[in-house]
PDB file of N, CA and C and ligand atoms in Angstrom:
ATOM      1  N   MET A   1     -26.329   0.577 -18.838  1.00 67.00           N
ATOM      2  CA  MET A   1     -25.240   1.495 -19.051  1.00 67.00           C
ATOM      3  C   MET A   1     -24.340   1.538 -17.799  1.00 67.00           C
ATOM      4  N   GLU A   2     -23.052   1.421 -17.984  1.00 77.00           N
ATOM      5  CA  GLU A   2     -22.094   1.449 -16.870  1.00 77.00           C
ATOM      6  C   GLU A   2     -21.894   2.890 -16.411  1.00 77.00           C
ATOM      7  N   ILE A   3     -22.103   3.149 -15.121  1.00 80.00           N
ATOM      8  CA  ILE A   3     -21.954   4.502 -14.599  1.00 80.00           C
ATOM      9  C   ILE A   3     -20.487   4.802 -14.261  1.00 80.00           C
ATOM     10  N   GLY A   4     -19.780   3.840 -13.711  1.00 85.00           N
ATOM     11  CA  GLY A   4     -18.388   4.033 -13.365  1.00 85.00           C
ATOM     12  C   GLY A   4     -18.216   4.564 -11.957  1.00 85.00           C
ATOM     13  N   THR A   5     -16.986   4.526 -11.475  1.00 88.00           N
ATOM     14  CA  THR A   5     -16.670   5.018 -10.129  1.00 88.00           C
ATOM     15  C   THR A   5     -16.580   6.539 -10.150  1.00 88.00           C
ATOM     16  N   VAL A   6     -16.547   7.131  -8.976  1.00 82.00           N
ATOM     17  CA  VAL A   6     -16.436   8.598  -8.892  1.00 82.00           C
ATOM     18  C   VAL A   6     -15.130   9.072  -9.551  1.00 82.00           C
ATOM     19  N   PRO A   7     -13.957   8.442  -9.231  1.00 84.00           N
ATOM     20  CA  PRO A   7     -12.730   8.888  -9.906  1.00 84.00           C
ATOM     21  C   PRO A   7     -12.805   8.753 -11.427  1.00 84.00           C
ATOM     22  N   GLU A   8     -13.448   7.693 -11.910  1.00 87.00           N
ATOM     23  CA  GLU A   8     -13.604   7.542 -13.370  1.00 87.00           C
ATOM     24  C   GLU A   8     -14.459   8.641 -13.958  1.00 87.00           C
ATOM     25  N   ARG A   9     -15.515   9.004 -13.247  1.00 85.00           N
ATOM     26  CA  ARG A   9     -16.419  10.040 -13.735  1.00 85.00           C
ATOM     27  C   ARG A   9     -15.747  11.410 -13.682  1.00 85.00           C
ATOM     28  N   LEU A  10     -14.988  11.662 -12.606  1.00 84.00           N
ATOM     29  CA  LEU A  10     -14.266  12.951 -12.507  1.00 84.00           C
ATOM     30  C   LEU A  10     -13.212  13.057 -13.620  1.00 84.00           C
ATOM     31  N   ALA A  11     -12.634  11.936 -14.013  1.00 86.00           N
ATOM     32  CA  ALA A  11     -11.609  11.959 -15.035  1.00 86.00           C
ATOM     33  C   ALA A  11     -12.160  12.393 -16.401  1.00 86.00           C
ATOM     34  N   ARG A  12     -13.469  12.347 -16.551  1.00 89.00           N
ATOM     35  CA  ARG A  12     -14.066  12.775 -17.809  1.00 89.00           C
ATOM     36  C   ARG A  12     -14.177  14.277 -17.935  1.00 89.00           C
ATOM     37  N   ASN A  13     -14.047  14.985 -16.793  1.00 91.00           N
ATOM     38  CA  ASN A  13     -14.095  16.469 -16.862  1.00 91.00           C
ATOM     39  C   ASN A  13     -12.922  16.992 -17.631  1.00 91.00           C
ATOM     40  N   HIS A  14     -13.098  18.196 -18.141  1.00 92.00           N
ATOM     41  CA  HIS A  14     -11.996  18.863 -18.877  1.00 92.00           C
ATOM     42  C   HIS A  14     -11.577  20.087 -18.075  1.00 92.00           C
ATOM     43  N   TYR A  15     -10.274  20.308 -17.924  1.00 93.00           N
ATOM     44  CA  TYR A  15      -9.747  21.453 -17.182  1.00 93.00           C
ATOM     45  C   TYR A  15      -8.911  22.313 -18.102  1.00 93.00           C
ATOM     46  N   ASP A  16      -9.194  23.602 -18.089  1.00 95.00           N
ATOM     47  CA  ASP A  16      -8.360  24.542 -18.822  1.00 95.00           C
ATOM     48  C   ASP A  16      -7.674  25.379 -17.779  1.00 95.00           C
ATOM     49  N   LEU A  17      -6.397  25.130 -17.547  1.00 94.00           N
ATOM     50  CA  LEU A  17      -5.652  25.792 -16.492  1.00 94.00           C
ATOM     51  C   LEU A  17      -5.146  27.151 -16.947  1.00 94.00           C
ATOM     52  N   ASP A  18      -5.398  28.177 -16.156  1.00 95.00           N
ATOM     53  CA  ASP A  18      -4.887  29.514 -16.424  1.00 95.00           C
ATOM     54  C   ASP A  18      -3.448  29.565 -15.918  1.00 95.00           C
ATOM     55  N   GLU A  19      -2.502  29.480 -16.830  1.00 94.00           N
ATOM     56  CA  GLU A  19      -1.087  29.434 -16.425  1.00 94.00           C
ATOM     57  C   GLU A  19      -0.582  30.781 -15.913  1.00 94.00           C
ATOM     58  N   GLU A  20      -1.269  31.877 -16.271  1.00 95.00           N
ATOM     59  CA  GLU A  20      -0.801  33.196 -15.880  1.00 95.00           C
ATOM     60  C   GLU A  20      -1.367  33.668 -14.552  1.00 95.00           C
ATOM     61  N   GLU A  21      -2.539  33.212 -14.197  1.00 94.00           N
ATOM     62  CA  GLU A  21      -3.187  33.690 -12.975  1.00 94.00           C
ATOM     63  C   GLU A  21      -3.935  32.560 -12.293  1.00 94.00           C
ATOM     64  N   SER A  22      -3.323  32.013 -11.261  1.00 95.00           N
ATOM     65  CA  SER A  22      -3.978  30.915 -10.550  1.00 95.00           C
ATOM     66  C   SER A  22      -5.171  31.470  -9.772  1.00 95.00           C
ATOM     67  N   HIS A  23      -6.247  30.717  -9.749  1.00 97.00           N
ATOM     68  CA  HIS A  23      -7.429  31.164  -8.993  1.00 97.00           C
ATOM     69  C   HIS A  23      -7.342  30.754  -7.522  1.00 97.00           C
ATOM     70  N   ILE A  24      -6.274  30.082  -7.148  1.00 98.00           N
ATOM     71  CA  ILE A  24      -6.077  29.649  -5.776  1.00 98.00           C
ATOM     72  C   ILE A  24      -4.674  30.070  -5.303  1.00 98.00           C
ATOM     73  N   GLU A  25      -4.636  30.795  -4.212  1.00 98.00           N
ATOM     74  CA  GLU A  25      -3.358  31.178  -3.624  1.00 98.00           C
ATOM     75  C   GLU A  25      -3.414  30.968  -2.120  1.00 98.00           C
ATOM     76  N   VAL A  26      -2.423  30.284  -1.594  1.00 98.00           N
ATOM     77  CA  VAL A  26      -2.338  30.042  -0.172  1.00 98.00           C
ATOM     78  C   VAL A  26      -1.318  31.011   0.425  1.00 98.00           C
ATOM     79  N   ASP A  27      -1.679  31.686   1.491  1.00 98.00           N
ATOM     80  CA  ASP A  27      -0.695  32.459   2.258  1.00 98.00           C
ATOM     81  C   ASP A  27      -0.051  31.457   3.219  1.00 98.00           C
ATOM     82  N   GLN A  28       1.157  31.032   2.850  1.00 98.00           N
ATOM     83  CA  GLN A  28       1.783  29.950   3.580  1.00 98.00           C
ATOM     84  C   GLN A  28       2.050  30.282   5.030  1.00 98.00           C
ATOM     85  N   GLU A  29       2.362  31.537   5.319  1.00 98.00           N
ATOM     86  CA  GLU A  29       2.646  31.924   6.707  1.00 98.00           C
ATOM     87  C   GLU A  29       1.392  31.835   7.568  1.00 98.00           C
ATOM     88  N   VAL A  30       0.307  32.402   7.047  1.00 98.00           N
ATOM     89  CA  VAL A  30      -0.963  32.330   7.793  1.00 98.00           C
ATOM     90  C   VAL A  30      -1.422  30.875   7.919  1.00 98.00           C
ATOM     91  N   ALA A  31      -1.259  30.131   6.819  1.00 98.00           N
ATOM     92  CA  ALA A  31      -1.697  28.733   6.841  1.00 98.00           C
ATOM     93  C   ALA A  31      -0.912  27.944   7.904  1.00 98.00           C
ATOM     94  N   ARG A  32       0.373  28.220   8.001  1.00 97.00           N
ATOM     95  CA  ARG A  32       1.191  27.529   8.984  1.00 97.00           C
ATOM     96  C   ARG A  32       0.742  27.832  10.405  1.00 97.00           C
ATOM     97  N   ARG A  33       0.453  29.127  10.660  1.00 97.00           N
ATOM     98  CA  ARG A  33       0.042  29.558  11.999  1.00 97.00           C
ATOM     99  C   ARG A  33      -1.333  29.005  12.385  1.00 97.00           C
ATOM    100  N   THR A  34      -2.216  28.816  11.394  1.00 97.00           N
ATOM    101  CA  THR A  34      -3.603  28.457  11.678  1.00 97.00           C
ATOM    102  C   THR A  34      -3.912  26.983  11.479  1.00 97.00           C
ATOM    103  N   GLY A  35      -2.950  26.217  10.995  1.00 96.00           N
ATOM    104  CA  GLY A  35      -3.201  24.802  10.739  1.00 96.00           C
ATOM    105  C   GLY A  35      -4.120  24.577   9.579  1.00 96.00           C
ATOM    106  N   ALA A  36      -4.072  25.457   8.591  1.00 97.00           N
ATOM    107  CA  ALA A  36      -4.987  25.352   7.448  1.00 97.00           C
ATOM    108  C   ALA A  36      -4.798  24.073   6.616  1.00 97.00           C
ATOM    109  N   ALA A  37      -3.591  23.549   6.607  1.00 97.00           N
ATOM    110  CA  ALA A  37      -3.323  22.380   5.754  1.00 97.00           C
ATOM    111  C   ALA A  37      -4.269  21.225   6.058  1.00 97.00           C
ATOM    112  N   LYS A  38      -4.420  20.908   7.332  1.00 96.00           N
ATOM    113  CA  LYS A  38      -5.275  19.787   7.719  1.00 96.00           C
ATOM    114  C   LYS A  38      -6.699  19.996   7.215  1.00 96.00           C
ATOM    115  N   ILE A  39      -7.182  21.228   7.349  1.00 98.00           N
ATOM    116  CA  ILE A  39      -8.560  21.541   6.968  1.00 98.00           C
ATOM    117  C   ILE A  39      -8.711  21.427   5.451  1.00 98.00           C
ATOM    118  N   LEU A  40      -7.838  22.081   4.729  1.00 98.00           N
ATOM    119  CA  LEU A  40      -7.961  22.113   3.272  1.00 98.00           C
ATOM    120  C   LEU A  40      -7.817  20.725   2.660  1.00 98.00           C
ATOM    121  N   ILE A  41      -6.865  19.984   3.155  1.00 98.00           N
ATOM    122  CA  ILE A  41      -6.656  18.631   2.650  1.00 98.00           C
ATOM    123  C   ILE A  41      -7.865  17.749   2.957  1.00 98.00           C
ATOM    124  N   ALA A  42      -8.485  17.946   4.110  1.00 98.00           N
ATOM    125  CA  ALA A  42      -9.632  17.119   4.517  1.00 98.00           C
ATOM    126  C   ALA A  42     -10.881  17.427   3.710  1.00 98.00           C
ATOM    127  N   VAL A  43     -11.115  18.686   3.377  1.00 98.00           N
ATOM    128  CA  VAL A  43     -12.423  19.040   2.774  1.00 98.00           C
ATOM    129  C   VAL A  43     -12.452  19.009   1.252  1.00 98.00           C
ATOM    130  N   CYS A  44     -11.317  19.150   0.604  1.00 97.00           N
ATOM    131  CA  CYS A  44     -11.357  19.266  -0.864  1.00 97.00           C
ATOM    132  C   CYS A  44     -11.657  17.914  -1.519  1.00 97.00           C
ATOM    133  N   PRO A  45     -12.768  17.836  -2.244  1.00 93.00           N
ATOM    134  CA  PRO A  45     -13.142  16.549  -2.851  1.00 93.00           C
ATOM    135  C   PRO A  45     -12.266  16.186  -4.062  1.00 93.00           C
ATOM    136  N   ALA A  46     -11.503  17.144  -4.554  1.00 93.00           N
ATOM    137  CA  ALA A  46     -10.675  16.906  -5.743  1.00 93.00           C
ATOM    138  C   ALA A  46      -9.196  16.731  -5.400  1.00 93.00           C
ATOM    139  N   HIS A  47      -8.869  16.718  -4.122  1.00 95.00           N
ATOM    140  CA  HIS A  47      -7.480  16.548  -3.678  1.00 95.00           C
ATOM    141  C   HIS A  47      -6.573  17.601  -4.295  1.00 95.00           C
ATOM    142  N   VAL A  48      -7.042  18.820  -4.337  1.00 97.00           N
ATOM    143  CA  VAL A  48      -6.224  19.920  -4.857  1.00 97.00           C
ATOM    144  C   VAL A  48      -5.054  20.239  -3.923  1.00 97.00           C
ATOM    145  N   TYR A  49      -5.289  20.088  -2.629  1.00 98.00           N
ATOM    146  CA  TYR A  49      -4.265  20.468  -1.640  1.00 98.00           C
ATOM    147  C   TYR A  49      -3.535  19.243  -1.130  1.00 98.00           C
ATOM    148  N   SER A  50      -2.233  19.438  -0.905  1.00 97.00           N
ATOM    149  CA  SER A  50      -1.432  18.401  -0.273  1.00 97.00           C
ATOM    150  C   SER A  50      -0.329  19.096   0.497  1.00 97.00           C
ATOM    151  N   GLN A  51       0.291  18.338   1.400  1.00 96.00           N
ATOM    152  CA  GLN A  51       1.350  18.945   2.208  1.00 96.00           C
ATOM    153  C   GLN A  51       2.686  18.562   1.610  1.00 96.00           C
ATOM    154  N   ALA A  52       3.485  19.578   1.270  1.00 94.00           N
ATOM    155  CA  ALA A  52       4.814  19.342   0.716  1.00 94.00           C
ATOM    156  C   ALA A  52       5.751  18.902   1.829  1.00 94.00           C
ATOM    157  N   PRO A  53       6.861  18.279   1.468  1.00 93.00           N
ATOM    158  CA  PRO A  53       7.811  17.804   2.491  1.00 93.00           C
ATOM    159  C   PRO A  53       8.286  18.901   3.430  1.00 93.00           C
ATOM    160  N   ASP A  54       8.352  20.156   2.923  1.00 93.00           N
ATOM    161  CA  ASP A  54       8.800  21.256   3.769  1.00 93.00           C
ATOM    162  C   ASP A  54       7.690  21.836   4.650  1.00 93.00           C
ATOM    163  N   GLY A  55       6.517  21.220   4.610  1.00 90.00           N
ATOM    164  CA  GLY A  55       5.411  21.656   5.459  1.00 90.00           C
ATOM    165  C   GLY A  55       4.482  22.660   4.812  1.00 90.00           C
ATOM    166  N   THR A  56       4.848  23.210   3.648  1.00 97.00           N
ATOM    167  CA  THR A  56       3.966  24.132   2.971  1.00 97.00           C
ATOM    168  C   THR A  56       2.829  23.392   2.291  1.00 97.00           C
ATOM    169  N   ILE A  57       1.812  24.125   1.884  1.00 98.00           N
ATOM    170  CA  ILE A  57       0.673  23.516   1.211  1.00 98.00           C
ATOM    171  C   ILE A  57       0.883  23.632  -0.303  1.00 98.00           C
ATOM    172  N   ALA A  58       0.892  22.478  -0.965  1.00 97.00           N
ATOM    173  CA  ALA A  58       1.006  22.447  -2.425  1.00 97.00           C
ATOM    174  C   ALA A  58      -0.394  22.513  -3.006  1.00 97.00           C
ATOM    175  N   VAL A  59      -0.535  23.170  -4.132  1.00 97.00           N
ATOM    176  CA  VAL A  59      -1.844  23.351  -4.780  1.00 97.00           C
ATOM    177  C   VAL A  59      -1.803  22.854  -6.204  1.00 97.00           C
ATOM    178  N   GLU A  60      -2.731  21.958  -6.539  1.00 95.00           N
ATOM    179  CA  GLU A  60      -2.875  21.460  -7.930  1.00 95.00           C
ATOM    180  C   GLU A  60      -4.174  22.031  -8.489  1.00 95.00           C
ATOM    181  N   ALA A  61      -4.101  23.308  -8.904  1.00 95.00           N
ATOM    182  CA  ALA A  61      -5.308  24.049  -9.251  1.00 95.00           C
ATOM    183  C   ALA A  61      -6.066  23.458 -10.420  1.00 95.00           C
ATOM    184  N   ALA A  62      -5.372  22.708 -11.278  1.00 93.00           N
ATOM    185  CA  ALA A  62      -6.020  22.154 -12.462  1.00 93.00           C
ATOM    186  C   ALA A  62      -7.077  21.116 -12.126  1.00 93.00           C
ATOM    187  N   ALA A  63      -7.080  20.609 -10.899  1.00 92.00           N
ATOM    188  CA  ALA A  63      -8.070  19.599 -10.506  1.00 92.00           C
ATOM    189  C   ALA A  63      -9.300  20.216  -9.849  1.00 92.00           C
ATOM    190  N   CYS A  64      -9.327  21.530  -9.659  1.00 96.00           N
ATOM    191  CA  CYS A  64     -10.376  22.175  -8.876  1.00 96.00           C
ATOM    192  C   CYS A  64     -11.752  22.053  -9.563  1.00 96.00           C
ATOM    193  N   LEU A  65     -12.737  21.653  -8.778  1.00 95.00           N
ATOM    194  CA  LEU A  65     -14.108  21.481  -9.265  1.00 95.00           C
ATOM    195  C   LEU A  65     -14.947  22.744  -9.053  1.00 95.00           C
ATOM    196  N   GLU A  66     -14.338  23.789  -8.465  1.00 97.00           N
ATOM    197  CA  GLU A  66     -14.986  25.085  -8.238  1.00 97.00           C
ATOM    198  C   GLU A  66     -16.215  24.958  -7.336  1.00 97.00           C
ATOM    199  N   CYS A  67     -16.116  24.100  -6.326  1.00 96.00           N
ATOM    200  CA  CYS A  67     -17.234  23.905  -5.409  1.00 96.00           C
ATOM    201  C   CYS A  67     -17.275  24.992  -4.325  1.00 96.00           C
ATOM    202  N   GLY A  68     -16.129  25.606  -4.042  1.00 97.00           N
ATOM    203  CA  GLY A  68     -16.073  26.666  -3.054  1.00 97.00           C
ATOM    204  C   GLY A  68     -15.957  26.210  -1.602  1.00 97.00           C
ATOM    205  N   THR A  69     -15.872  24.917  -1.374  1.00 98.00           N
ATOM    206  CA  THR A  69     -15.827  24.430   0.024  1.00 98.00           C
ATOM    207  C   THR A  69     -14.598  24.947   0.752  1.00 98.00           C
ATOM    208  N   CYS A  70     -13.465  24.948   0.104  1.00 98.00           N
ATOM    209  CA  CYS A  70     -12.241  25.403   0.770  1.00 98.00           C
ATOM    210  C   CYS A  70     -12.353  26.856   1.216  1.00 98.00           C
ATOM    211  N   LEU A  71     -12.959  27.661   0.395  1.00 97.00           N
ATOM    212  CA  LEU A  71     -13.109  29.071   0.723  1.00 97.00           C
ATOM    213  C   LEU A  71     -14.015  29.243   1.953  1.00 97.00           C
ATOM    214  N   ALA A  72     -15.006  28.392   2.084  1.00 98.00           N
ATOM    215  CA  ALA A  72     -15.938  28.478   3.208  1.00 98.00           C
ATOM    216  C   ALA A  72     -15.309  28.092   4.532  1.00 98.00           C
ATOM    217  N   VAL A  73     -14.331  27.205   4.489  1.00 98.00           N
ATOM    218  CA  VAL A  73     -13.818  26.671   5.760  1.00 98.00           C
ATOM    219  C   VAL A  73     -12.361  27.093   6.074  1.00 98.00           C
ATOM    220  N   ALA A  74     -11.694  27.723   5.148  1.00 98.00           N
ATOM    221  CA  ALA A  74     -10.281  28.084   5.363  1.00 98.00           C
ATOM    222  C   ALA A  74     -10.178  29.112   6.492  1.00 98.00           C
ATOM    223  N   PRO A  75      -9.173  28.980   7.345  1.00 98.00           N
ATOM    224  CA  PRO A  75      -8.943  29.993   8.404  1.00 98.00           C
ATOM    225  C   PRO A  75      -8.752  31.366   7.723  1.00 98.00           C
ATOM    226  N   PRO A  76      -9.284  32.421   8.331  1.00 98.00           N
ATOM    227  CA  PRO A  76      -9.211  33.747   7.752  1.00 98.00           C
ATOM    228  C   PRO A  76      -7.781  34.115   7.360  1.00 98.00           C
ATOM    229  N   GLY A  77      -7.642  34.612   6.129  1.00 98.00           N
ATOM    230  CA  GLY A  77      -6.335  35.098   5.651  1.00 98.00           C
ATOM    231  C   GLY A  77      -5.440  34.028   5.062  1.00 98.00           C
ATOM    232  N   SER A  78      -5.821  32.755   5.181  1.00 98.00           N
ATOM    233  CA  SER A  78      -4.948  31.695   4.703  1.00 98.00           C
ATOM    234  C   SER A  78      -5.117  31.372   3.222  1.00 98.00           C
ATOM    235  N   LEU A  79      -6.254  31.788   2.646  1.00 98.00           N
ATOM    236  CA  LEU A  79      -6.537  31.369   1.282  1.00 98.00           C
ATOM    237  C   LEU A  79      -7.181  32.492   0.516  1.00 98.00           C
ATOM    238  N   ARG A  80      -6.692  32.694  -0.713  1.00 98.00           N
ATOM    239  CA  ARG A  80      -7.373  33.587  -1.661  1.00 98.00           C
ATOM    240  C   ARG A  80      -7.890  32.708  -2.798  1.00 98.00           C
ATOM    241  N   TRP A  81      -9.168  32.695  -2.959  1.00 98.00           N
ATOM    242  CA  TRP A  81      -9.807  31.823  -3.980  1.00 98.00           C
ATOM    243  C   TRP A  81     -10.823  32.657  -4.724  1.00 98.00           C
ATOM    244  N   HIS A  82     -10.848  32.540  -6.021  1.00 97.00           N
ATOM    245  CA  HIS A  82     -11.925  33.150  -6.822  1.00 97.00           C
ATOM    246  C   HIS A  82     -12.149  32.228  -8.023  1.00 97.00           C
ATOM    247  N   TYR A  83     -13.245  32.428  -8.696  1.00 97.00           N
ATOM    248  CA  TYR A  83     -13.473  31.611  -9.889  1.00 97.00           C
ATOM    249  C   TYR A  83     -12.406  31.936 -10.928  1.00 97.00           C
ATOM    250  N   PRO A  84     -12.019  30.953 -11.722  1.00 97.00           N
ATOM    251  CA  PRO A  84     -11.047  31.217 -12.782  1.00 97.00           C
ATOM    252  C   PRO A  84     -11.566  32.282 -13.757  1.00 97.00           C
ATOM    253  N   ARG A  85     -10.618  32.967 -14.398  1.00 95.00           N
ATOM    254  CA  ARG A  85     -11.010  33.944 -15.404  1.00 95.00           C
ATOM    255  C   ARG A  85     -11.822  33.254 -16.508  1.00 95.00           C
ATOM    256  N   GLY A  86     -12.598  34.047 -17.212  1.00 92.00           N
ATOM    257  CA  GLY A  86     -13.457  33.499 -18.255  1.00 92.00           C
ATOM    258  C   GLY A  86     -12.705  32.601 -19.218  1.00 92.00           C
ATOM    259  N   GLY A  87     -13.302  31.468 -19.503  1.00 89.00           N
ATOM    260  CA  GLY A  87     -12.701  30.510 -20.440  1.00 89.00           C
ATOM    261  C   GLY A  87     -11.814  29.489 -19.798  1.00 89.00           C
ATOM    262  N   PHE A  88     -11.421  29.751 -18.537  1.00 96.00           N
ATOM    263  CA  PHE A  88     -10.569  28.806 -17.826  1.00 96.00           C
ATOM    264  C   PHE A  88     -11.387  28.054 -16.787  1.00 96.00           C
ATOM    265  N   GLY A  89     -10.806  26.967 -16.286  1.00 96.00           N
ATOM    266  CA  GLY A  89     -11.438  26.216 -15.224  1.00 96.00           C
ATOM    267  C   GLY A  89     -11.998  24.894 -15.701  1.00 96.00           C
ATOM    268  N   VAL A  90     -12.919  24.369 -14.895  1.00 95.00           N
ATOM    269  CA  VAL A  90     -13.443  23.030 -15.190  1.00 95.00           C
ATOM    270  C   VAL A  90     -14.643  23.103 -16.135  1.00 95.00           C
ATOM    271  N   ALA A  91     -14.717  22.099 -16.990  1.00 94.00           N
ATOM    272  CA  ALA A  91     -15.903  21.920 -17.849  1.00 94.00           C
ATOM    273  C   ALA A  91     -16.407  20.524 -17.519  1.00 94.00           C
ATOM    274  N   PHE A  92     -17.611  20.471 -16.924  1.00 91.00           N
ATOM    275  CA  PHE A  92     -18.147  19.186 -16.507  1.00 91.00           C
ATOM    276  C   PHE A  92     -18.696  18.429 -17.718  1.00 91.00           C
ATOM    277  N   ARG A  93     -18.324  17.188 -17.822  1.00 85.00           N
ATOM    278  CA  ARG A  93     -18.795  16.367 -18.943  1.00 85.00           C
ATOM    279  C   ARG A  93     -20.049  15.581 -18.551  1.00 85.00           C
ATOM    280  N   GLU A  94     -20.312  15.513 -17.221  1.00 74.00           N
ATOM    281  CA  GLU A  94     -21.483  14.774 -16.767  1.00 74.00           C
ATOM    282  C   GLU A  94     -22.130  15.540 -15.633  1.00 74.00           C
ATOM    283  N   GLY A  95     -23.411  15.569 -15.623  1.00 59.00           N
ATOM    284  CA  GLY A  95     -24.137  16.139 -14.467  1.00 59.00           C
ATOM    285  C   GLY A  95     -24.006  17.626 -14.311  1.00 59.00           C
TER     286      GLY A  95
HETATM  287  S1  SF4 B 101     -13.219  24.892  -4.725  1.00 75.16           S
HETATM  288 FE1  SF4 B 101     -13.665  22.778  -4.110  1.00 75.16          FE
HETATM  289  S2  SF4 B 101     -12.528  21.475  -5.559  1.00 75.16           S
HETATM  290 FE2  SF4 B 101     -11.695  23.557  -5.708  1.00 75.16          FE
HETATM  291  S3  SF4 B 101      -9.948  23.584  -4.321  1.00 75.16           S
HETATM  292 FE3  SF4 B 101     -11.739  24.332  -3.143  1.00 75.16          FE
HETATM  293  S4  SF4 B 101     -12.617  22.532  -2.155  1.00 75.16           S
HETATM  294 FE4  SF4 B 101     -11.189  21.813  -3.775  1.00 75.16          FE
END
């Protein structure tokens, strides 16, 4: 049986995005002062965070694997993260 690459396996997950209430919010001002972008971009295994041309942190919440790593390492006050409301978020198809 072919296992596939990590990106191929992640692509099998299903995401139900909560359009009304994002479970991830970046305080851009605190993030700018604390250099949070480098940290968040480096640690997120799903590439949820990226740096926009204007220097702010862009968030692609629909890719979040809900591992909590970003919450553990984000500079204080730079990130508000909670699990998605019931029924929303990632549904793992493998493992
Ligand atoms: S919880 Fe994990 S996958 Fe989701 S944004 Fe944070 S580091 Fe990325």
